[in-house]
Coordinates of C-alpha atoms in Angstrom, one line a residue:
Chain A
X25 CA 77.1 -26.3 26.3
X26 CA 73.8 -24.5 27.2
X27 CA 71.9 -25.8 29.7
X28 CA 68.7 -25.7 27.7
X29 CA 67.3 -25.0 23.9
X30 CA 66.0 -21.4 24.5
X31 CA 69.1 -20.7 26.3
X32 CA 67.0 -18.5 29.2
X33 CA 68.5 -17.9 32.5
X34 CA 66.0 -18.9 35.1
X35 CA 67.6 -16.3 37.4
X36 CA 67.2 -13.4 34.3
X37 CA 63.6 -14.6 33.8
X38 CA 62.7 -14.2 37.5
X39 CA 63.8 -10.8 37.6
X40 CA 62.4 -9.5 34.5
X41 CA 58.7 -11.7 34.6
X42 CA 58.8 -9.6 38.4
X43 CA 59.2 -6.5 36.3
X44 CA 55.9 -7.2 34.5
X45 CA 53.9 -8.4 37.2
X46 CA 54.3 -12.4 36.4
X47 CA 55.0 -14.6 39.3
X48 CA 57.5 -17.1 38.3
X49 CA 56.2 -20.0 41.1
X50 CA 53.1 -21.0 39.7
X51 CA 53.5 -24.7 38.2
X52 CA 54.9 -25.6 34.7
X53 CA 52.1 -26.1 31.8
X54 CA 51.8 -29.8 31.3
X55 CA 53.3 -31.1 28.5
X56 CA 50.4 -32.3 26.1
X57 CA 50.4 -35.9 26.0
X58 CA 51.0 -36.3 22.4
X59 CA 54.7 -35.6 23.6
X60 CA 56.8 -38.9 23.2
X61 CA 58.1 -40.5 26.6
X62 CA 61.4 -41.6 26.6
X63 CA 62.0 -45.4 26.2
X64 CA 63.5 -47.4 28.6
X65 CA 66.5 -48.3 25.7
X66 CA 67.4 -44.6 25.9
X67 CA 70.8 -44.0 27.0
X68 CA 71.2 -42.4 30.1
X69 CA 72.5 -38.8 30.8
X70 CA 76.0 -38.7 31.4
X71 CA 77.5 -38.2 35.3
X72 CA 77.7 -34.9 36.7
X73 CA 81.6 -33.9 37.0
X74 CA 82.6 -33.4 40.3
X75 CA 83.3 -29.5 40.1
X76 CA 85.1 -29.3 43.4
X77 CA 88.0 -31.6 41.2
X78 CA 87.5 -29.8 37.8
X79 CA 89.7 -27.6 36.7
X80 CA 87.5 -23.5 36.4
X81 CA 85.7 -23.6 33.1
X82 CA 87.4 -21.7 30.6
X83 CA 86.8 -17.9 29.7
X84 CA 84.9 -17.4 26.9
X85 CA 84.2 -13.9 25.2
X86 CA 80.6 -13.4 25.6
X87 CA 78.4 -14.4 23.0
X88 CA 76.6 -12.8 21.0
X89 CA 72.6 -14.4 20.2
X90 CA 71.5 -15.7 17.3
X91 CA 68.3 -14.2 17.4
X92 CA 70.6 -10.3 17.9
X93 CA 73.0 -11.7 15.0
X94 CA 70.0 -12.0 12.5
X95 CA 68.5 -8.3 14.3
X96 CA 71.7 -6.9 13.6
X97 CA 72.5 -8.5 10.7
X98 CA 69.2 -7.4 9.1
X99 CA 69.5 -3.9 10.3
X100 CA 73.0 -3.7 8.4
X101 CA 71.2 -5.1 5.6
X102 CA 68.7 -2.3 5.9
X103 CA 70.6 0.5 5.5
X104 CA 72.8 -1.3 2.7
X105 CA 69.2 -1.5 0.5
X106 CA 67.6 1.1 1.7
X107 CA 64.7 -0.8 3.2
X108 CA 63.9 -3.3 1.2
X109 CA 61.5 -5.9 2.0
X110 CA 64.1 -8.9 3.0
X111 CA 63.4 -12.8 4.6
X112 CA 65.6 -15.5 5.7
X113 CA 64.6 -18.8 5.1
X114 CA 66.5 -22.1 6.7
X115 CA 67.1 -25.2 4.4
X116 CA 63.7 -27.2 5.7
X117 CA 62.1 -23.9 4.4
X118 CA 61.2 -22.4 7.9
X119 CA 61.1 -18.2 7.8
X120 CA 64.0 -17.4 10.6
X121 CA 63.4 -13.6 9.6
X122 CA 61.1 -11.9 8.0
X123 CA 60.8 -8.2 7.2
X124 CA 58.2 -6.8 5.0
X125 CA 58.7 -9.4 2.1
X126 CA 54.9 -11.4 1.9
X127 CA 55.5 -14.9 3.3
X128 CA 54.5 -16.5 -0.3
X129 CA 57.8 -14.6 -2.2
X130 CA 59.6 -15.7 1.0
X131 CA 58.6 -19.3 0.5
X132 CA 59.4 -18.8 -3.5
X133 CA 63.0 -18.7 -2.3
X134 CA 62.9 -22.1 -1.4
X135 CA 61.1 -23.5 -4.1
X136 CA 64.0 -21.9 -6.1
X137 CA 66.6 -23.3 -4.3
X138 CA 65.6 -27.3 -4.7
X139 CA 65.2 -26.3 -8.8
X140 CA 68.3 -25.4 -8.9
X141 CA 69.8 -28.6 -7.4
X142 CA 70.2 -30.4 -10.7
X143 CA 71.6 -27.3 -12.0
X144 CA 74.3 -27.1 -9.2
X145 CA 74.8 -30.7 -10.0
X146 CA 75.5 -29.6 -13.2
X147 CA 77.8 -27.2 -12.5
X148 CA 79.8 -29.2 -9.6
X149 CA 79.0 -26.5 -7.3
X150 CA 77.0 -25.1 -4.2
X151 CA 77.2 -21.8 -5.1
X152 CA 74.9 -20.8 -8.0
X153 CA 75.6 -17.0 -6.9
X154 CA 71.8 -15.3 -6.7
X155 CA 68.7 -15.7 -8.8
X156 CA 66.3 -12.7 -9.5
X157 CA 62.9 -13.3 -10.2
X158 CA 60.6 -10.6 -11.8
X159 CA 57.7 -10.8 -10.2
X160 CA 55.1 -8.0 -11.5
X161 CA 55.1 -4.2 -12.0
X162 CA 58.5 -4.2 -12.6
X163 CA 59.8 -5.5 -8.9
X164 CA 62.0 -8.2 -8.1
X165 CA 62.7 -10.6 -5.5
X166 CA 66.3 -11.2 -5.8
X167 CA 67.6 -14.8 -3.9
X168 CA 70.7 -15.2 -2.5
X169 CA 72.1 -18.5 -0.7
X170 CA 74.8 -19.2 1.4
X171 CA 75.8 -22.5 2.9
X172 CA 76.4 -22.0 6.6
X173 CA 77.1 -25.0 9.4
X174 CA 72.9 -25.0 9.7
X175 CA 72.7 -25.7 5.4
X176 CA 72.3 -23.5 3.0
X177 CA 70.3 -20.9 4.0
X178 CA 67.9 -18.4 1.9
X179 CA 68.1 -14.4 1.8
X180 CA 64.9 -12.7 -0.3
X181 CA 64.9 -9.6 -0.9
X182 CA 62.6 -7.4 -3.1
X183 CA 64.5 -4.8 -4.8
X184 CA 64.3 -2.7 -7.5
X185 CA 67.2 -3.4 -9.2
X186 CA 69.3 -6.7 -8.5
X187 CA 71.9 -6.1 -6.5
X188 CA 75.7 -5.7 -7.6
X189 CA 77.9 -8.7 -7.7
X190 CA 80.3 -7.5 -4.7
X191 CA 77.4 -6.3 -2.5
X192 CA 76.2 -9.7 -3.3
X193 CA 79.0 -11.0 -1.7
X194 CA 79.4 -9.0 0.5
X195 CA 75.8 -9.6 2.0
X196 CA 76.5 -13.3 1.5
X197 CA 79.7 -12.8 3.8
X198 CA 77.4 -10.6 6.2
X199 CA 74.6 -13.8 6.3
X200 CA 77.3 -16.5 6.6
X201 CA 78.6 -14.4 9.5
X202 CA 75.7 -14.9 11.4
X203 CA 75.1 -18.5 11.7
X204 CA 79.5 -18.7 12.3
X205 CA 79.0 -19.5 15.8
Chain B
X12 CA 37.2 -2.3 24.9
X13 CA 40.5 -2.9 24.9
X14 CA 43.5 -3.6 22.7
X15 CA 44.7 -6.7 21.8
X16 CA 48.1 -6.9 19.8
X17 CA 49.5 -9.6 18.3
X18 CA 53.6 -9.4 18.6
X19 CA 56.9 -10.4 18.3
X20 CA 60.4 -10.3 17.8
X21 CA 60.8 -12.7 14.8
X22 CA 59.5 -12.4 11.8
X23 CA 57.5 -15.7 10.3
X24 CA 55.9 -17.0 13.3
X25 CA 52.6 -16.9 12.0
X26 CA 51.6 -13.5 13.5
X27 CA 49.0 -12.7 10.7
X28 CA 47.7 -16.3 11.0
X29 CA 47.4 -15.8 14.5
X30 CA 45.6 -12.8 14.5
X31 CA 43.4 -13.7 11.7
X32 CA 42.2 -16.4 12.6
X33 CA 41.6 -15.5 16.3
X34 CA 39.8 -12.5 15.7
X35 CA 37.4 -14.9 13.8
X36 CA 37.1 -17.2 16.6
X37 CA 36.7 -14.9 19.0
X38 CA 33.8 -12.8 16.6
X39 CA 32.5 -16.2 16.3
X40 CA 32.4 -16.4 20.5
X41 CA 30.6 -13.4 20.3
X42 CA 33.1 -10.5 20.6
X43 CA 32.5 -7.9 17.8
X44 CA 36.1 -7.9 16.8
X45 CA 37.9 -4.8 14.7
X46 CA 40.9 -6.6 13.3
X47 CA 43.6 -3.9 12.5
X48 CA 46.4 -4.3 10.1
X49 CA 49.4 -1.9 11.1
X50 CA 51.9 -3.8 9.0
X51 CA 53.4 -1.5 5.5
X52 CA 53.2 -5.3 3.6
X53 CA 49.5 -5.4 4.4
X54 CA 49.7 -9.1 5.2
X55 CA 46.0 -9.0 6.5
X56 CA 45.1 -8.0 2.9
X57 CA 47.4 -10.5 1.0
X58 CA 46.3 -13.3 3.4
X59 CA 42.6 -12.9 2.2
X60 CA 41.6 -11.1 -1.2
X61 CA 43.3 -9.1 -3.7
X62 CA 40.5 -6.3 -3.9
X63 CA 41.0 -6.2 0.3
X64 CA 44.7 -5.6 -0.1
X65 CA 43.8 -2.9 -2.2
X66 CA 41.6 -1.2 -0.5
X67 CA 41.7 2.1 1.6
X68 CA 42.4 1.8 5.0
X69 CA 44.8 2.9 8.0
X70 CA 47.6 4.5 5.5
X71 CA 44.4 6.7 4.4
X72 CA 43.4 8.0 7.8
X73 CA 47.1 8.7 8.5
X74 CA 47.8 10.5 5.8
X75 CA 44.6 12.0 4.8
X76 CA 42.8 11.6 7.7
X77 CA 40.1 9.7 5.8
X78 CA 37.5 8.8 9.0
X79 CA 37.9 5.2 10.4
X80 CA 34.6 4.7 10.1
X81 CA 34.3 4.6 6.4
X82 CA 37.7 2.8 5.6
X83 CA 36.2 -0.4 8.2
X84 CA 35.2 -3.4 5.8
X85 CA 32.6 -5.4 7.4
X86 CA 33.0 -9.7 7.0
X87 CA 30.4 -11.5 6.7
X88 CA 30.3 -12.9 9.7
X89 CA 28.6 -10.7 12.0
X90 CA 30.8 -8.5 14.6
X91 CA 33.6 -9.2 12.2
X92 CA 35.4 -5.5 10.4
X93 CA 39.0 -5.4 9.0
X94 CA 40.9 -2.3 8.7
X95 CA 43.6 -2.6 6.2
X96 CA 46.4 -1.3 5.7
X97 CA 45.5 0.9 2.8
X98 CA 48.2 1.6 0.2
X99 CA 51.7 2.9 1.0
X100 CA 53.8 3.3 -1.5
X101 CA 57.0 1.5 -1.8
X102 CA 58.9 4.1 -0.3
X103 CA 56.8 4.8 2.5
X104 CA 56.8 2.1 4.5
X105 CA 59.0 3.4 6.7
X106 CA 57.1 6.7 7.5
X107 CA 53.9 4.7 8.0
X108 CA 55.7 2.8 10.7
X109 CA 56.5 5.4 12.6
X110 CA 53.7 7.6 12.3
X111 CA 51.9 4.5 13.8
X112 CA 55.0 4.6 17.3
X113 CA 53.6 6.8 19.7
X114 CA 50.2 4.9 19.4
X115 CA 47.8 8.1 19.2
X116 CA 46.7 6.7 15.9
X117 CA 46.3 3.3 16.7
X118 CA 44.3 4.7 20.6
X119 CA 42.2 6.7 18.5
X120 CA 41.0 3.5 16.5
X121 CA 39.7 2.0 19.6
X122 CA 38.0 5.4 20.4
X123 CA 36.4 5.8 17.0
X124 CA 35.0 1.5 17.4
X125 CA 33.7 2.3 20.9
X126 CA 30.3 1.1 21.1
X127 CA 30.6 -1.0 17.8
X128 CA 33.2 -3.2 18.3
X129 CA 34.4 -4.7 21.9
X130 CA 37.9 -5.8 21.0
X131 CA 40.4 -3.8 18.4
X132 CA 43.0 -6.8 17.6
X133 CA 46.3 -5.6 15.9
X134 CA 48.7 -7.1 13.9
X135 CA 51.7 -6.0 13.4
X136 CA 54.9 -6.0 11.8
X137 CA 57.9 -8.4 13.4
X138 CA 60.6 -6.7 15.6
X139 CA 59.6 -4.0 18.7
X140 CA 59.7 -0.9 16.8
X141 CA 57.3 1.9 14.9
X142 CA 54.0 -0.1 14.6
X143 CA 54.4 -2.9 16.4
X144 CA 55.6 -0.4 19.2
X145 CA 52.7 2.0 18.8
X146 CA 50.2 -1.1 18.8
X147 CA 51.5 -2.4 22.6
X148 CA 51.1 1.3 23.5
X149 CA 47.5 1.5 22.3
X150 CA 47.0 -2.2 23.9
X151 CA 45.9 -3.3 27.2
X152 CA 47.1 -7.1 26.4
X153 CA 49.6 -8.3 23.5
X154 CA 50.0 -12.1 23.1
X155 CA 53.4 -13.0 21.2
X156 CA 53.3 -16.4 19.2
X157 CA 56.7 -17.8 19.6
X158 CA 57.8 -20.1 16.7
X159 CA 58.5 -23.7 17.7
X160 CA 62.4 -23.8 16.7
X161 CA 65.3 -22.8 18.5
X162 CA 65.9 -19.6 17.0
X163 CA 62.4 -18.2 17.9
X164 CA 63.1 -19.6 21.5
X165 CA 65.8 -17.7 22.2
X166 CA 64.5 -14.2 21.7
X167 CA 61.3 -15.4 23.6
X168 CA 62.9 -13.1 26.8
X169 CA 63.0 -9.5 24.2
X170 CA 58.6 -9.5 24.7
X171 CA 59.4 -9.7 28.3
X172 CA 62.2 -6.8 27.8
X173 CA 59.7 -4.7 25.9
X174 CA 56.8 -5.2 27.6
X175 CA 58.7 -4.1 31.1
X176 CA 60.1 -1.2 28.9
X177 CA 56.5 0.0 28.3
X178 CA 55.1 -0.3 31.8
X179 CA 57.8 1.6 33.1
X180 CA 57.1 4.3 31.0
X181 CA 53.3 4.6 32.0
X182 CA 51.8 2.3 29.7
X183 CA 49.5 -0.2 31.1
X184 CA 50.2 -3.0 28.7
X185 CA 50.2 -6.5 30.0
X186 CA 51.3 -9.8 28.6
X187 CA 48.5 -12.1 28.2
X188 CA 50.6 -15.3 27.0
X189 CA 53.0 -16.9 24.9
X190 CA 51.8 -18.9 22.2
X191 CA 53.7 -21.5 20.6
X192 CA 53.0 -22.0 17.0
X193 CA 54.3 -23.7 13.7
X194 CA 54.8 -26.8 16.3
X195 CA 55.9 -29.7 14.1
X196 CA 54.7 -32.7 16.4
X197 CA 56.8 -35.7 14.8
X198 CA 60.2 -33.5 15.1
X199 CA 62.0 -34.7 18.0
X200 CA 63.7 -30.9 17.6
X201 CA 60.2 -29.0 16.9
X202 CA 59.4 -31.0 20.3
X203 CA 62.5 -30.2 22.1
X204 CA 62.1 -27.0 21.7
X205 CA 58.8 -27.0 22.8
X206 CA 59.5 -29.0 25.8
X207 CA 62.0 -26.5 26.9
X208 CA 59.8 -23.3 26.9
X209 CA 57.2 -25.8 28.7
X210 CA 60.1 -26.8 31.7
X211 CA 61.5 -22.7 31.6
X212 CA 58.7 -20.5 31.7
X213 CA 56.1 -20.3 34.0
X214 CA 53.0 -22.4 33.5
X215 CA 50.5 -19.4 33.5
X216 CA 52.6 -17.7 30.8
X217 CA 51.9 -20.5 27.8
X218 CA 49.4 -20.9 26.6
X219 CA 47.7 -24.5 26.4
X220 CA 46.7 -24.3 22.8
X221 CA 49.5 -24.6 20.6
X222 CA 49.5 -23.8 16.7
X223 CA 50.5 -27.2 14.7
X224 CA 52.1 -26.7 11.5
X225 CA 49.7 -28.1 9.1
X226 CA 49.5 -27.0 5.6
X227 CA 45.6 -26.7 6.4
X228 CA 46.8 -23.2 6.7
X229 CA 48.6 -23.1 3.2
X230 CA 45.3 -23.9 1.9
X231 CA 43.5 -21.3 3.9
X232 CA 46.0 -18.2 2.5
X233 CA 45.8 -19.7 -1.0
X234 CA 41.9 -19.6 -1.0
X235 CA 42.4 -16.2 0.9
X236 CA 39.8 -17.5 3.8
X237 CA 40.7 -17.7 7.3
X238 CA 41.0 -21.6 8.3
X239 CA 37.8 -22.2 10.0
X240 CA 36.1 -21.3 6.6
X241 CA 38.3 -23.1 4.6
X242 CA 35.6 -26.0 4.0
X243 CA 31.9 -26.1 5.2
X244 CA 33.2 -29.0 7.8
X245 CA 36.5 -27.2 8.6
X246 CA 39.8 -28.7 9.2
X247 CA 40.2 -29.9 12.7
X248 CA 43.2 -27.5 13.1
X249 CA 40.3 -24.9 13.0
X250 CA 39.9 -25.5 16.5
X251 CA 43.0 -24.5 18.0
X252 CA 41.9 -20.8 17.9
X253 CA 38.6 -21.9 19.6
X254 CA 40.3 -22.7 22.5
X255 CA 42.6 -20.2 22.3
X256 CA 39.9 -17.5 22.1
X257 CA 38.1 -19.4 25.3
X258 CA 41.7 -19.4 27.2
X259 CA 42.2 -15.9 26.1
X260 CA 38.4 -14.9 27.6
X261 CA 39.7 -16.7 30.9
X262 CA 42.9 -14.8 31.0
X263 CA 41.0 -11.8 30.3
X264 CA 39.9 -9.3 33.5
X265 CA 37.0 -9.8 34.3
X266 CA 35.5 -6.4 33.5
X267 CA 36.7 -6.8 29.8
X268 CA 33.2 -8.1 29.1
X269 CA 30.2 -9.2 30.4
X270 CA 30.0 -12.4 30.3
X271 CA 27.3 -14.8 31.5
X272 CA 28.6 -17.8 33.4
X273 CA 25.6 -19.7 34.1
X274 CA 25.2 -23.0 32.5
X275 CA 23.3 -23.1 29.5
X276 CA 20.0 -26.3 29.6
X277 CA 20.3 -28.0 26.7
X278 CA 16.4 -29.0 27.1
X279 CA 14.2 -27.6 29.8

């Protein structure tokens, strides 16, 4: 399990800040005091394991980051459609990535997605493949969603003609990929 | 002058938003404030008025070498200009880009707004290449916004990466601060997140001001305005960038500008 959220290595962050000229001792920022403080009826955090009794943890092959999946992953995608204006939306709507595609057709993915729900319902399905929107002057924002362990998530990319059904696939295979962690 | 550039690794973290709507604080504070769009999707121009994201602008002086001077549209607030992007064609966007990496174009901005402006603020287009590259080259100071969710948070080290990247190449860029933003108070995981960069990184690093999510700023794109003129008694998310401009002036050396420091008497 990471020890924290942003997954940074105190000892990394040392040595790089000191490569910028950022001293690393000054005090924390105080939280803002809207923060929540924990309640009493919170459970506890669990024991630390005696690691002179543990058995070595176990070798893992070294892991890749989300954030250089998605930079990878969209620099794939790049070359695949020549540049074309792409974003990445999560399923609250969030951008993860976004690359040249105006944050309102970025958002229009999303919108898409919950007007299609009654439609999957219809068709007993997650999958409703992609959905291209004409926007004006002849370009398209073409949608394409894949359900991934994080929900489905939202690829928009502006094109100039929609993209072929087995590149469609095999970008949906590319974005499901990078959230298989 | 200086350079300020507005950067980071992500995409959607409310970079334009950022720089925006603290270029307008800070021309309200009384820096005259060049706000530069170096991003191919002109989001400068999209995030205020159709006939602005139409208009001539950087592509024009790099391409045609149209004077800065003339392709500056002035606000009307006082010691507020935009340069924007200027039109690229679809299949341009790339070449614009890296024209823009060495950051002669972008240097040469601040040389042409000498005397007229005292601050040239550039947004720029996620990820640490072409423009966004040639910005931090032309900049004395960059300030990243990091988005409050985990993903954001753990590319917040890459900035750090570039930065060091830069300076050990010659260029003289330093990091003014990180500034959380999209920070969804009432989600324990917006929070968590938040709470983590606030325990990792070092206090002088954040900055205190944090960017809500509030759909105050929906409303501000829609009516193509920046936030604090979204209403003649603005929302109160308006004054986030007020305090971020005045804890961007502290962080600032103090040569940057002249500023007075005496109190001011309210009556004499």
């Amino acid at each position: 399990m990471s020890p924290s959220l942003s997954w940074i290595d105190p000892g990394e962050l040392k040595e790089t800040l000191s490569r910028i000229g950022i001293s690393v001792d000054g005090p924390p920022a105080p939280p803002p005091s809207f923060r929540p403080e924990p309640s009493e009826d919170q459970p506890s955090p669990p024991p630390t394991p005696n690691t002179e009794a543990s058995p070595p943890p176990p070798h893992f092959e070294p892991v890749i980051s989300v954030a250089e999946r998605i930079d990878r992953f969209a620099r794939w995608l790049e070359q695949l459609t020549h540049g074309a204006p792409m974003s990445i939306a999560d399923p609250e709507g969030l951008l993860i990535e976004g690359r040249g595609l105006p944050e309102p057709l970025a958002l229009a993915s999303v919108a898409l997605d919950r007007a299609l729900r009654p439609i999957r319902g219809l068709l007993g399905t997650h999958q409703v493949g992609s959905v291209t929107l004409e926007i004006d002057g002849g370009r398209l924002v073409q949608t394409i969603w894949v359900v991934t362990p994080i929900g489905r998530v939202a690829l928009g990319i502006m094109v100039e003609r929609p993209l072929e059904p087995g590149r469609v696939e095999l970008v949906r295979e590319g974005l499901r990929r990078v959230f298989d962690w | 002058m200086f350079g300020l550039t507005i950067a980071s690794q992500k995409g959607g973290v409310g970079k334009t938003t950022v720089a925006l709507n603290l270029s307008y604080a800070m021309a309200r504070r009384g820096w005259r404030t060049l706000l530069v769009d170096t991003d191919p999707a002109g989001a400068i121009g999209l995030s205020l008025t159709k006939k602005l994201s139409q208009a001539p602008g950087l592509a024009d002086h790099l391409y045609q070498h149209t004077p800065i001077a003339g392709l500056i549209v002035e606000t009307k607030l006082k010691g507020l200009g935009i340069l924007p992007t200027g039109k690229i064609p679809a299949d341009e966007s790339e070449r614009f880009t890296n024209g823009l990496a060495d950051g002669a174009v972008l240097k040469a901005i601040q040389t042409a707004a000498q005397g007229r402006y005292d601050v040239v603020v550039y947004d720029t287009p996620s990820g640490f290449v072409g423009a966004t590259l040639g910005a931090m080259r032309a900049s004395r100071y960059v300030v990243s916004p990091v988005q409050a969710e985990p993903i954001a948070a753990r590319g917040v080290m890459r900035i750090f990466e570039v930065i060091g990247a830069l300076r050990a190449k010659g260029h003289p860029v330093e990091l003014l601060g990180i500034l959380l933003t999209m920070l969804h108070t009432k989600t324990q995981s917006s929070l968590a997140v938040a709470e983590d960069l606030w325990k990792t990184l070092p206090g002088n690093l954040l900055f205190e001001a944090t960017v809500p999510r509030d759909p105050a700023f929906l409303e501000a794109s829609a009516a193509g305005v920046p936030v604090g003129l979204l209403r003649r008694r603005p929302p109160p998310i308006a004054m986030v960038f007020d305090q971020l401009a005045a804890e961007l002036e502290a962080r600032l050396a103090p040569d940057a500008k002249d500023v007075a420091n005496e109190p001011i008497a309210l009556v004499d």
